[in-house]
XYZ file of C-alpha atoms in Angstrom:
718
model
C -25.168 -11.859 13.196
C -27.694 -14.503 12.246
C -26.767 -15.990 8.871
C -29.043 -16.587 5.924
C -29.390 -20.369 5.670
C -31.442 -23.053 4.031
C -31.746 -26.684 5.149
C -28.907 -28.804 3.788
C -27.166 -32.081 4.329
C -23.441 -32.565 4.901
C -22.953 -34.273 1.551
C -20.773 -32.460 -0.990
C -22.694 -30.889 -3.886
C -22.317 -32.399 -7.327
C -18.926 -31.582 -8.848
C -17.191 -30.687 -5.562
C -14.161 -32.855 -4.818
C -11.099 -32.833 -2.572
C -8.214 -30.639 -3.682
C -4.893 -32.432 -4.073
C -2.708 -29.866 -5.812
C -3.464 -26.131 -5.950
C -2.069 -23.667 -8.467
C -1.748 -20.181 -6.937
C -2.358 -17.731 -9.772
C -0.622 -14.845 -8.032
C 2.675 -13.725 -6.552
C 4.289 -12.030 -3.572
C 2.648 -11.716 -0.185
C -0.756 -13.233 -1.030
C 0.814 -16.214 -2.811
C 2.923 -16.909 0.277
C -0.173 -16.565 2.458
C -2.084 -19.187 0.445
C 0.905 -21.550 0.288
C 1.300 -21.403 4.081
C -2.277 -22.599 4.665
C -1.954 -25.296 2.010
C 1.129 -26.699 3.728
C -0.790 -26.874 7.009
C -3.635 -28.749 5.274
C -1.387 -31.119 3.327
C -2.341 -29.656 -0.067
C 0.463 -29.549 -2.649
C 1.103 -26.140 -4.237
C 2.247 -24.828 -7.597
C 3.545 -21.282 -8.016
C 3.698 -19.245 -11.186
C 6.192 -16.506 -11.902
C 7.303 -14.020 -14.515
C 10.817 -14.119 -15.993
C 13.320 -12.851 -13.452
C 11.319 -14.070 -10.445
C 12.833 -17.538 -10.311
C 14.202 -16.934 -6.803
C 11.161 -15.115 -5.411
C 9.972 -16.263 -1.988
C 6.626 -17.593 -3.234
C 8.448 -19.660 -5.870
C 10.882 -21.133 -3.326
C 8.108 -22.009 -0.888
C 5.826 -23.809 -3.356
C 6.240 -27.511 -4.154
C 6.613 -26.736 -7.859
C 6.638 -23.670 -10.088
C 5.835 -22.797 -13.680
C 7.505 -19.962 -15.560
C 5.069 -17.697 -17.416
C 6.014 -15.869 -20.586
C 5.680 -12.136 -21.162
C 4.050 -10.944 -24.376
C 6.453 -9.066 -26.630
C 6.632 -5.407 -25.772
C 4.840 -5.869 -22.448
C 5.991 -5.933 -18.825
C 6.203 -8.733 -16.216
C 2.765 -7.867 -14.806
C 1.185 -9.065 -18.056
C 2.466 -12.579 -17.399
C -0.174 -12.895 -14.672
C -3.029 -11.634 -16.840
C -3.360 -14.429 -19.421
C -6.132 -16.899 -18.410
C -5.131 -19.482 -21.016
C -1.491 -19.447 -19.897
C -2.491 -19.924 -16.264
C -4.804 -22.828 -17.058
C -2.036 -24.375 -19.160
C 0.336 -23.986 -16.204
C -2.131 -25.825 -13.968
C -2.367 -28.664 -16.478
C 1.421 -28.837 -16.864
C 1.856 -29.147 -13.107
C -0.999 -31.612 -12.631
C -2.960 -29.213 -10.421
C -6.655 -29.882 -9.894
C -7.597 -26.455 -8.489
C -6.739 -22.759 -8.894
C -6.725 -20.003 -6.260
C -6.553 -16.478 -7.775
C -5.566 -14.582 -4.598
C -6.481 -10.917 -4.956
C -5.726 -8.521 -7.764
C -4.698 -9.684 -11.235
C -7.486 -12.020 -12.491
C -9.158 -12.687 -9.136
C -12.370 -10.927 -10.191
C -12.273 -11.929 -13.843
C -15.300 -13.999 -14.805
C -13.622 -15.214 -18.004
C -10.749 -16.661 -15.954
C -13.181 -18.391 -13.584
C -14.950 -19.954 -16.596
C -11.629 -20.984 -18.164
C -10.642 -22.781 -14.961
C -13.917 -24.651 -14.514
C -14.122 -25.291 -18.250
C -10.802 -27.126 -18.007
C -12.272 -29.418 -15.340
C -10.417 -27.683 -12.490
C -11.833 -26.424 -9.193
C -12.114 -22.645 -8.963
C -11.493 -21.457 -5.405
C -13.983 -18.632 -5.449
C -17.576 -17.784 -6.300
C -19.231 -18.870 -9.534
C -18.370 -16.873 -12.650
C -21.935 -15.547 -12.773
C -21.571 -13.967 -9.313
C -18.195 -12.504 -10.259
C -19.780 -11.040 -13.385
C -22.732 -9.480 -11.569
C -20.565 -7.850 -8.925
C -17.695 -7.012 -11.292
C -19.622 -4.152 -12.849
C -20.258 -1.477 -10.236
C -23.411 -0.265 -11.982
C -24.850 -3.780 -12.347
C -23.900 -4.539 -8.728
C -25.874 -1.482 -7.594
C -28.939 -2.699 -9.493
C -28.676 -6.199 -8.013
C -28.249 -4.731 -4.534
C -31.232 -2.414 -4.939
C -33.388 -5.349 -6.101
C -32.279 -7.249 -2.968
C -33.460 -4.401 -0.766
C -29.960 -3.129 0.024
C -29.657 0.696 0.284
C -27.620 1.976 -2.660
C -26.111 5.329 -3.691
C -27.411 6.617 -7.012
C -25.355 5.916 -10.141
C -25.460 8.739 -12.674
C -24.301 8.963 -16.254
C -21.780 11.825 -16.496
C -24.017 13.383 -19.146
C -26.918 13.536 -16.680
C -25.102 15.237 -13.783
C -26.524 18.635 -12.855
C -25.206 21.386 -10.586
C -27.462 20.265 -7.730
C -25.830 16.780 -7.878
C -22.351 18.139 -7.075
C -19.929 17.144 -5.754
C -19.716 13.785 -7.519
C -17.165 11.026 -7.714
C -16.326 9.749 -11.195
C -15.629 6.015 -10.988
C -14.626 3.292 -13.424
C -17.312 0.633 -13.793
C -14.655 -2.089 -13.721
C -12.215 -0.198 -11.515
C -10.536 -0.568 -8.190
C -7.623 0.680 -6.129
C -8.260 4.333 -6.918
C -7.779 4.033 -10.690
C -10.307 5.841 -12.847
C -11.582 7.915 -9.909
C -11.962 11.724 -9.900
C -13.698 14.077 -7.461
C -15.568 16.816 -9.336
C -16.965 19.924 -7.650
C -17.294 22.154 -10.724
C -19.751 21.207 -13.464
C -17.536 22.833 -16.118
C -14.708 20.437 -15.181
C -16.833 17.282 -15.340
C -16.399 16.484 -19.044
C -12.607 16.693 -18.916
C -12.379 14.737 -15.674
C -14.719 12.028 -16.986
C -12.619 11.684 -20.140
C -9.417 11.438 -18.079
C -11.053 8.729 -15.960
C -12.138 6.845 -19.106
C -8.590 6.905 -20.487
C -7.128 5.685 -17.219
C -9.778 2.976 -16.803
C -9.232 1.691 -20.333
C -5.498 1.421 -19.674
C -5.886 -0.218 -16.266
C -8.907 -2.484 -16.758
C -9.566 -2.656 -20.486
C -12.978 -1.022 -19.952
C -13.374 2.764 -20.396
C -16.911 2.901 -18.962
C -17.352 5.321 -16.060
C -20.254 6.583 -13.968
C -20.808 9.159 -11.244
C -22.157 8.845 -7.728
C -22.698 11.438 -4.988
C -19.404 12.265 -3.305
C -19.508 12.124 0.475
C -16.898 14.529 1.842
C -16.707 12.657 5.130
C -17.736 9.051 5.442
C -16.867 5.849 7.231
C -15.794 3.089 4.870
C -17.169 -0.049 6.525
C -17.158 -3.485 4.916
C -18.679 -6.818 5.916
C -16.831 -10.100 5.475
C -19.069 -12.730 3.911
C -18.433 -16.473 3.952
C -20.922 -18.723 2.149
C -20.871 -22.459 1.491
C -22.300 -24.575 -1.329
C -25.198 -25.707 0.873
C -26.954 -22.365 1.213
C -25.501 -21.026 4.471
C -24.269 -17.431 4.417
C -22.283 -15.938 7.273
C -21.760 -12.236 7.914
C -18.436 -12.710 9.635
C -18.169 -9.306 11.278
C -17.192 -5.947 9.821
C -14.008 -3.979 9.214
C -13.419 -0.235 9.176
C -11.170 0.967 6.340
C -11.772 4.712 6.589
C -8.124 5.799 6.850
C -7.253 6.187 3.181
C -5.012 8.279 0.981
C -6.176 9.002 -2.565
C -8.900 6.347 -2.260
C -6.343 3.700 -1.249
C -6.705 2.015 2.148
C -3.910 2.567 4.665
C -5.224 1.291 8.022
C -7.946 -1.323 8.555
C -9.433 -2.718 11.753
C -12.044 -5.042 13.148
C -14.533 -4.541 14.637
C -15.408 -1.041 13.371
C -14.952 1.353 16.323
C -17.893 3.366 17.607
C -20.397 1.786 15.215
C -23.918 1.797 16.680
C -25.219 -1.726 17.160
C -28.292 -0.969 15.053
C -26.066 0.155 12.153
C -23.855 -2.903 12.562
C -26.810 -5.270 12.347
C -28.193 -3.403 9.337
C -24.862 -3.775 7.508
C -24.576 -7.480 8.322
C -28.124 -8.116 7.143
C -27.579 -6.195 3.895
C -24.394 -8.152 3.138
C -26.126 -11.505 3.768
C -29.120 -10.546 1.652
C -26.912 -9.483 -1.240
C -24.834 -12.668 -1.119
C -27.958 -14.836 -0.947
C -29.534 -12.970 -3.875
C -26.717 -13.949 -6.247
C -26.068 -17.444 -4.866
C -22.661 -16.388 -3.613
C -20.151 -18.983 -2.385
C -16.753 -18.640 -0.764
C -15.218 -15.507 0.775
C -16.320 -12.046 -0.334
C -16.735 -8.534 0.994
C -19.635 -6.099 0.746
C -18.456 -2.505 1.071
C -20.557 0.364 2.420
C -20.190 4.089 3.032
C -21.608 5.510 6.253
C -21.942 9.336 6.098
C -20.346 11.244 8.987
C -21.761 14.456 10.447
C -20.975 16.442 13.583
C -23.946 14.708 15.198
C -22.690 11.209 14.440
C -23.110 8.523 11.781
C -25.807 8.526 9.093
C -27.520 5.774 7.111
C -25.156 3.404 5.238
C -25.272 2.897 1.465
C -23.813 0.046 -0.601
C -20.696 0.769 -2.676
C -19.574 -2.531 -4.215
C -18.844 -6.185 -3.563
C -15.385 -7.690 -3.943
C -15.739 -11.295 -5.036
C -12.439 -12.470 -3.568
C -10.251 -12.369 -0.498
C -9.381 -8.854 0.711
C -5.935 -7.519 1.552
C -7.219 -6.760 5.057
C -8.614 -10.250 5.748
C -6.077 -10.874 8.583
C -7.906 -8.565 11.007
C -11.057 -10.658 10.619
C -9.022 -13.825 11.133
C -7.620 -12.418 14.374
C -10.960 -11.563 15.954
C -12.733 -14.743 14.810
C -9.906 -17.299 15.045
C -10.747 -18.560 11.543
C -8.295 -19.124 8.698
C -10.218 -17.627 5.762
C -7.965 -19.217 3.140
C -8.572 -22.604 4.733
C -12.318 -22.026 4.542
C -12.068 -20.925 0.931
C -10.511 -24.291 0.168
C -12.942 -26.288 2.330
C -15.958 -24.584 0.758
C -14.587 -25.241 -2.739
C -14.316 -28.913 -1.735
C -17.991 -28.896 -0.745
C -17.626 -28.784 3.028
C -20.448 -26.981 4.867
C -19.833 -24.183 7.324
C -19.746 -25.516 10.915
C -23.128 -24.407 12.181
C -25.672 -21.699 11.575
C -23.924 -19.026 13.669
C -20.494 -17.564 12.887
C -17.959 -17.178 15.710
C -18.534 -14.065 17.811
C -15.688 -11.537 17.498
C -13.289 -11.283 20.410
C -10.684 -8.600 21.040
C -9.572 -6.110 18.408
C -7.204 -6.203 15.424
C -5.597 -3.459 13.325
C -3.646 -3.758 10.073
C -1.215 -1.274 8.510
C -0.156 -1.404 4.872
C 3.552 -0.703 4.586
C 4.339 0.877 1.224
C 7.637 1.694 -0.499
C 7.047 5.376 -1.122
C 8.597 8.758 -0.399
C 6.327 11.018 1.689
C 8.725 13.929 1.230
C 8.636 13.687 -2.555
C 4.954 13.663 -3.415
C 4.472 10.100 -2.073
C 6.227 8.827 -5.153
C 6.854 5.039 -5.085
C 10.435 4.085 -4.264
C 12.473 1.323 -5.843
C 15.882 0.003 -4.861
C 17.780 -2.565 -2.825
C 16.167 -3.411 0.501
C 19.163 -3.468 2.870
C 17.211 -4.305 5.994
C 13.678 -5.548 6.566
C 12.856 -6.722 10.050
C 9.858 -6.341 12.352
C 11.197 -7.809 15.628
C 7.814 -7.613 17.370
C 6.203 -10.041 14.898
C 5.743 -13.548 16.264
C 3.842 -15.140 13.341
C 3.592 -14.689 9.581
C 0.658 -15.517 7.310
C -1.287 -17.331 10.022
C -4.090 -16.149 12.348
C -2.996 -14.893 15.755
C -4.587 -16.825 18.607
C -3.264 -14.613 21.421
C -2.438 -10.894 21.539
C 0.632 -10.122 19.449
C 1.897 -8.963 16.063
C 1.622 -10.728 12.709
C 3.660 -9.964 9.575
C 2.507 -10.866 6.057
C 5.218 -9.834 3.611
C 6.398 -10.445 0.093
C 9.944 -9.110 0.514
C 13.033 -9.744 2.626
C 16.371 -8.056 3.241
C 18.482 -8.250 0.096
C 15.521 -8.117 -2.288
C 15.306 -5.469 -4.977
C 12.045 -3.516 -4.945
C 11.338 -2.939 -8.619
C 8.879 -0.811 -10.533
C 6.874 -3.507 -12.297
C 4.584 -4.420 -9.399
C 2.708 -2.637 -6.629
C 4.731 -0.833 -3.912
C 3.281 -2.676 -0.897
C 6.115 -4.293 1.056
C 4.099 -5.897 3.827
C 1.063 -5.871 6.065
C 1.718 -5.548 9.797
C -1.201 -6.694 11.964
C -1.633 -6.359 15.700
C -4.196 -8.234 17.776
C -5.059 -7.078 21.283
C -7.543 -7.664 24.060
C -9.166 -4.353 23.122
C -8.649 -1.519 20.619
C -6.256 0.456 22.815
C -4.086 -2.626 23.262
C -4.022 -3.386 19.519
C -3.180 0.203 18.512
C -0.324 0.440 20.994
C 1.139 -2.898 19.884
C 0.987 -1.976 16.195
C 2.458 1.514 16.620
C 5.361 0.137 18.677
C 5.998 -2.719 16.216
C 6.219 -0.292 13.292
C 8.337 2.231 15.180
C 10.838 -0.513 16.117
C 11.004 -2.038 12.621
C 14.267 -1.912 10.676
C 13.408 -0.760 7.156
C 16.346 0.452 5.073
C 17.101 0.938 1.403
C 13.809 2.390 0.176
C 11.603 5.068 1.668
C 8.399 3.907 3.341
C 5.204 5.327 4.854
C 6.158 3.894 8.273
C 6.310 7.269 10.048
C 2.868 8.230 8.727
C 1.422 4.953 9.982
C 2.855 5.339 13.483
C 1.754 8.960 13.845
C -1.745 8.125 12.527
C -2.134 5.242 14.989
C -1.147 7.545 17.847
C -3.281 10.520 16.747
C -5.960 11.323 19.351
C -8.762 11.474 16.765
C -7.923 7.978 15.522
C -7.205 6.545 18.958
C -10.449 8.060 20.314
C -12.692 6.858 17.474
C -14.544 4.418 19.725
C -15.923 7.259 21.841
C -16.021 9.905 19.089
C -16.757 7.925 15.897
C -17.388 11.071 13.840
C -13.689 11.979 14.094
C -12.673 8.982 11.999
C -13.561 9.301 8.308
C -12.225 9.017 4.758
C -10.843 12.588 4.865
C -8.673 11.779 7.890
C -5.451 11.860 5.835
C -5.844 15.138 3.960
C -4.563 18.693 4.066
C -2.454 19.948 6.951
C -3.031 16.787 8.968
C -1.445 14.611 6.274
C 1.584 16.908 6.133
C 1.940 16.827 9.927
C 1.565 13.046 10.175
C 4.137 12.523 7.419
C 6.900 14.221 9.417
C 9.787 11.950 10.479
C 9.372 10.218 13.829
C 12.965 11.058 14.741
C 13.274 14.498 16.329
C 15.992 16.938 15.111
C 18.047 16.192 18.240
C 17.884 12.470 17.424
C 19.001 13.134 13.841
C 22.011 15.069 15.171
C 23.028 12.223 17.480
C 22.569 9.752 14.611
C 24.792 11.896 12.378
C 27.490 11.915 15.082
C 27.220 8.120 15.397
C 27.464 7.742 11.611
C 30.551 9.977 11.530
C 32.310 7.990 14.244
C 31.375 4.646 12.639
C 32.693 5.845 9.284
C 36.026 6.799 10.847
C 36.320 3.397 12.533
C 35.442 1.645 9.272
C 38.158 3.592 7.426
C 40.696 2.588 10.076
C 39.704 -1.056 9.744
C 40.336 -0.978 5.991
C 44.003 -0.223 6.549
C 43.844 3.374 5.413
C 46.391 4.297 8.124
C 49.744 2.686 8.990
C 49.724 0.067 11.708
C 49.655 1.504 15.201
C 48.067 4.808 14.125
C 44.661 5.204 15.808
C 41.513 6.110 13.894
C 41.058 9.849 13.616
C 44.771 10.652 13.972
C 45.808 13.918 12.403
C 48.869 16.119 12.552
C 46.821 19.121 13.733
C 45.001 17.812 16.818
C 43.634 21.231 17.766
C 41.266 21.213 14.766
C 38.156 19.040 15.125
C 36.969 16.493 12.621
C 33.911 17.690 10.756
C 31.475 15.460 8.867
C 28.379 16.634 7.028
C 25.219 14.629 6.350
C 21.811 15.419 4.917
C 18.580 13.889 6.157
C 15.781 12.529 3.984
C 14.039 15.877 4.441
C 17.081 17.729 3.093
C 18.347 19.171 6.399
C 22.143 19.360 6.586
C 23.836 18.343 9.849
C 27.485 18.956 10.706
C 29.103 16.725 13.337
C 32.312 17.936 15.010
C 34.572 15.994 17.356
C 38.231 15.674 18.297
C 40.227 12.449 18.563
C 42.819 12.498 21.325
C 44.880 9.384 22.167
C 42.222 7.122 20.682
C 39.334 8.827 22.482
C 36.629 10.735 20.580
C 35.476 13.999 22.159
C 32.279 15.456 20.629
C 31.969 19.230 20.536
C 28.532 19.045 22.084
C 27.640 19.563 25.702
C 26.231 16.564 27.532
C 27.454 13.981 25.008
C 30.256 11.476 25.684
C 31.474 8.604 23.485
C 31.482 5.338 25.438
C 32.510 3.126 22.502
C 32.749 3.324 18.731
C 32.928 0.605 16.079
C 32.126 0.462 12.377
C 28.639 -0.914 13.045
C 27.737 0.394 16.507
C 28.364 3.535 18.506
C 27.420 3.956 22.165
C 26.954 7.488 23.486
C 26.130 8.883 26.888
C 23.608 11.675 26.384
C 22.780 13.828 29.403
C 23.622 10.895 31.654
C 21.682 8.275 29.647
C 23.350 5.462 27.710
C 22.197 5.339 24.061
C 23.272 2.643 21.580
C 23.210 3.400 17.829
C 23.427 0.665 15.195
C 24.928 1.913 11.918
C 24.363 0.208 8.557
C 25.887 1.391 5.305
C 23.853 1.342 2.099
C 26.705 1.741 -0.380
C 25.199 -0.713 -2.866
C 21.740 0.862 -2.886
C 20.218 2.857 -5.699
C 20.880 5.870 -3.499
C 24.607 5.189 -3.114
C 26.264 6.246 0.111
C 23.204 6.253 2.357
C 23.769 5.447 6.014
C 21.034 4.015 8.252
C 21.172 4.612 11.994
C 18.902 2.745 14.414
C 18.316 3.436 18.091
C 15.545 3.432 20.659
C 15.057 7.103 19.736
C 14.058 6.245 16.169
C 15.365 5.331 12.725
C 17.333 7.916 10.717
C 18.495 7.806 7.091
C 21.472 10.011 6.256
C 23.458 10.813 3.122
C 27.101 11.894 3.589
C 28.006 15.172 1.894
C 31.088 14.731 -0.269
C 33.592 17.477 0.661
C 35.043 17.276 -2.866
C 32.103 16.519 -5.155
C 32.677 15.484 -8.737
C 31.612 18.090 -11.312
C 28.146 17.313 -12.665
C 27.226 17.235 -16.323
C 25.321 20.215 -17.607
C 21.592 19.515 -17.785
C 19.233 21.371 -20.098
C 17.130 23.475 -17.687
C 14.036 22.717 -19.726
C 14.414 18.924 -19.578
C 11.837 16.974 -17.576
C 13.379 13.667 -16.417
C 11.489 10.459 -15.659
C 10.989 10.328 -11.869
C 11.553 6.546 -11.904
C 11.706 3.636 -14.362
C 8.327 3.028 -15.959
C 6.214 2.926 -19.090
C 4.885 5.996 -20.866
C 1.142 5.457 -21.189
C 0.105 8.672 -22.951
C 1.608 11.842 -24.401
C -0.866 14.700 -24.013
C 0.939 17.471 -25.927
C 2.802 17.907 -29.206
C 6.042 19.624 -30.243
C 5.538 23.364 -30.585
C 2.426 23.433 -28.388
C 2.183 26.206 -25.799
C 1.501 24.917 -22.298
C 0.385 26.422 -18.996
C 2.032 25.998 -15.626
C 0.742 22.733 -14.145
C -0.571 21.375 -17.459
C -0.154 17.627 -17.916
C 2.439 16.874 -20.583
C 2.475 13.095 -20.432
C 1.614 10.188 -18.178
C 3.608 7.149 -17.189
C 2.951 4.057 -15.110
C 5.319 2.586 -12.547
C 4.644 0.290 -9.577
C 1.016 0.126 -10.783
C 0.528 3.853 -10.200
C -0.131 6.555 -12.742
C 2.217 9.559 -12.667
C 1.408 12.809 -14.446
C 4.422 14.852 -15.532
C 3.377 18.504 -15.531
C 4.891 21.755 -16.746
C 6.653 23.615 -13.897
C 6.053 26.935 -15.712
C 4.407 28.304 -18.830
C 6.279 27.711 -22.075
C 6.402 25.812 -25.345
C 7.246 22.162 -26.029
C 10.605 21.971 -27.791
C 11.162 18.187 -27.794
C 9.234 14.987 -27.021
C 11.826 12.195 -27.133
C 9.414 9.466 -25.948
C 6.198 7.907 -27.225
C 3.272 6.073 -25.630
C 4.116 2.471 -24.833
C 7.832 3.134 -24.425
C 9.628 1.877 -21.306
C 12.080 4.443 -19.912
C 14.760 4.355 -17.171
C 14.845 6.795 -14.276
C 16.225 10.163 -15.327
C 15.494 9.681 -19.029
C 14.307 12.944 -20.651
C 10.552 12.833 -21.226
C 10.065 16.329 -22.619
C 12.011 19.546 -23.111
C 10.355 22.959 -22.670
C 11.305 26.516 -23.524
C 9.934 28.566 -20.645
C 8.255 31.912 -21.208
C 7.571 32.873 -17.591
C 5.344 32.035 -14.620
C 2.074 30.239 -15.168
C -0.808 32.266 -16.570
C -3.503 29.661 -16.436
C -6.842 29.867 -14.696
C -6.676 29.022 -10.956
C -8.628 25.850 -11.654
C -5.862 24.752 -14.006
C -3.019 25.127 -11.531
C -1.565 21.962 -10.035
C -2.842 20.728 -6.727
C -0.697 19.730 -3.782
C 0.007 16.357 -5.397
C 1.362 17.840 -8.617
C 5.035 18.391 -9.303
C 6.993 19.857 -12.135
C 10.264 18.747 -13.647
C 11.237 16.768 -10.564
C 7.967 15.033 -9.950
C 4.642 13.670 -11.050
C 1.176 13.347 -9.662
C 0.572 9.839 -8.402
C -2.824 8.196 -8.499
C -2.412 4.981 -6.514
C -3.430 1.676 -7.995
C -1.970 -1.634 -6.984
C -2.736 -4.641 -9.109
C -2.230 -6.905 -6.118
C -4.237 -4.733 -3.741
C -7.890 -4.068 -3.261
C -9.330 -0.561 -2.848
């Protein structure tokens, strides 16, 4: 891990000066992370926020805040995308420096120039370096000239059959947007055009290219830290191979099972690339290492992110460095402390906790967050110095998770003496977390961390790769952690708690116990459905104030409106019950125990009659903005054909035809913001789909009740 370095003195370079007040040009979790380090260093902070975010955590924690305006007809996200407005905010607040965080304008060379042009310190690399690495095709050329191994970049027009499969990528893309895997040459033109449209919408640049698609690869990246005096550190590597739809899910450092020769080659390539462009500050060089049954192949360069990464905490854990602190110190002109970076110690793993519904096409979920607690976490936003769990989060209990920003709720990071220790700590911390009000990917994360192929990656590195979360394995790992027997006990606890709550509200005359009825021989029956749609009936009798479940081996020890204690086959089990009556999914009940977390919905024994719905209507799966309408009234469509696209929580959703038919109505237009359930299109069906097999929807497509989601998070890196 020898750095690239040139002789320097400790004097600050011309133009570098101490930072007194920093404007954080971001929001949520990363803004809070930066503010925390600034407070420790004694640097004053200024937050920015869109309308409606006046009480956001990052706004409350900063020393001052500036409200940004939203252009007419646009959404809150656009408030963070105006360089001139952000520079004006810095001037208004008297800030002398700007930190862009990640996402938004963090890799925008024009923003970097606007900041320095206003006489402010830009906490990041020079605009020229951002520009060179911002274009994936230009970055490949620069890397090749620096002697770094690079995958070929092909123009879509030049792809031949022998080049397949290929990955279509947006030149200015990230986070999975503008990416398509193509295995059939006949499908390339249409897929390239779809990628261009998506890239233009997401990044303002429709340019795409193709590169060879590696079915199984290890996504390994090297953390670079470079000062203004010519020293470049390769600060260890991270493995980010566990991904879903090109979006990272689990990240760790160091990369498990990586041959030492490959590790040194990656570190050297990252240093050489950074030195070639005069890079300064924190950045990440990303590589793909092909995986075969025999082991790992030769790495190739993918891209360089000229900013802090979402997964930077795992590097902080194993090195003991605060990377945000060093971003600030380098911007002030301070040299790195020595020629050698700290040697990594121990192991760290990070999980990205998303608000999404794994049982409904992984669709993002919005709503009121009733509970958000990770009891195992001992620190937030700061490097761990001893084995434990860290939580970096942008939300708290009582917050509303909306649809305007990305669906990441938090990052949960575990640091251990070795990989086995870190994995066990992280899996337990996630399993014990209280997360209620919106669906999450928590169960997937826990099952993935405990999967033998992931846990054994140090000894069998070929079993960990970018296709880890695909096919049958993804479906299996997405199953609820709570077993059916646990769900049944939770439903019984919820039924008993509901009865006690009704008694406490004075529903019965004084002196009448909860559950009293004039026909004691008949049991009480309560029905609930689980998140997966399974219906559970709980039956019990109430005799002289005691509840007697009609289930062998189960005895009620105590029952209250918020906690029920059962004896199950001789073991005492306590269940905490929380009602979610004010959530977007009214009536949900959340039950926590050592056996797992269960979400239940009571079944109304006397449901209200529902309004008649046109069977051909396709409702919006969530609030969002229609980005494109791909059909016209009267047009005949195939089963699975895309009718229109909408964006919500920074993800694209394709609304497809559930069966062949004709378009009767299109009540929405591109650019229109729609609420959940609003009709997007109305079809007259003519029968089952008759399209070519290649035109049928894949496992991520849904009809009238769903949409295909292509993840992209403006605050997240790919």
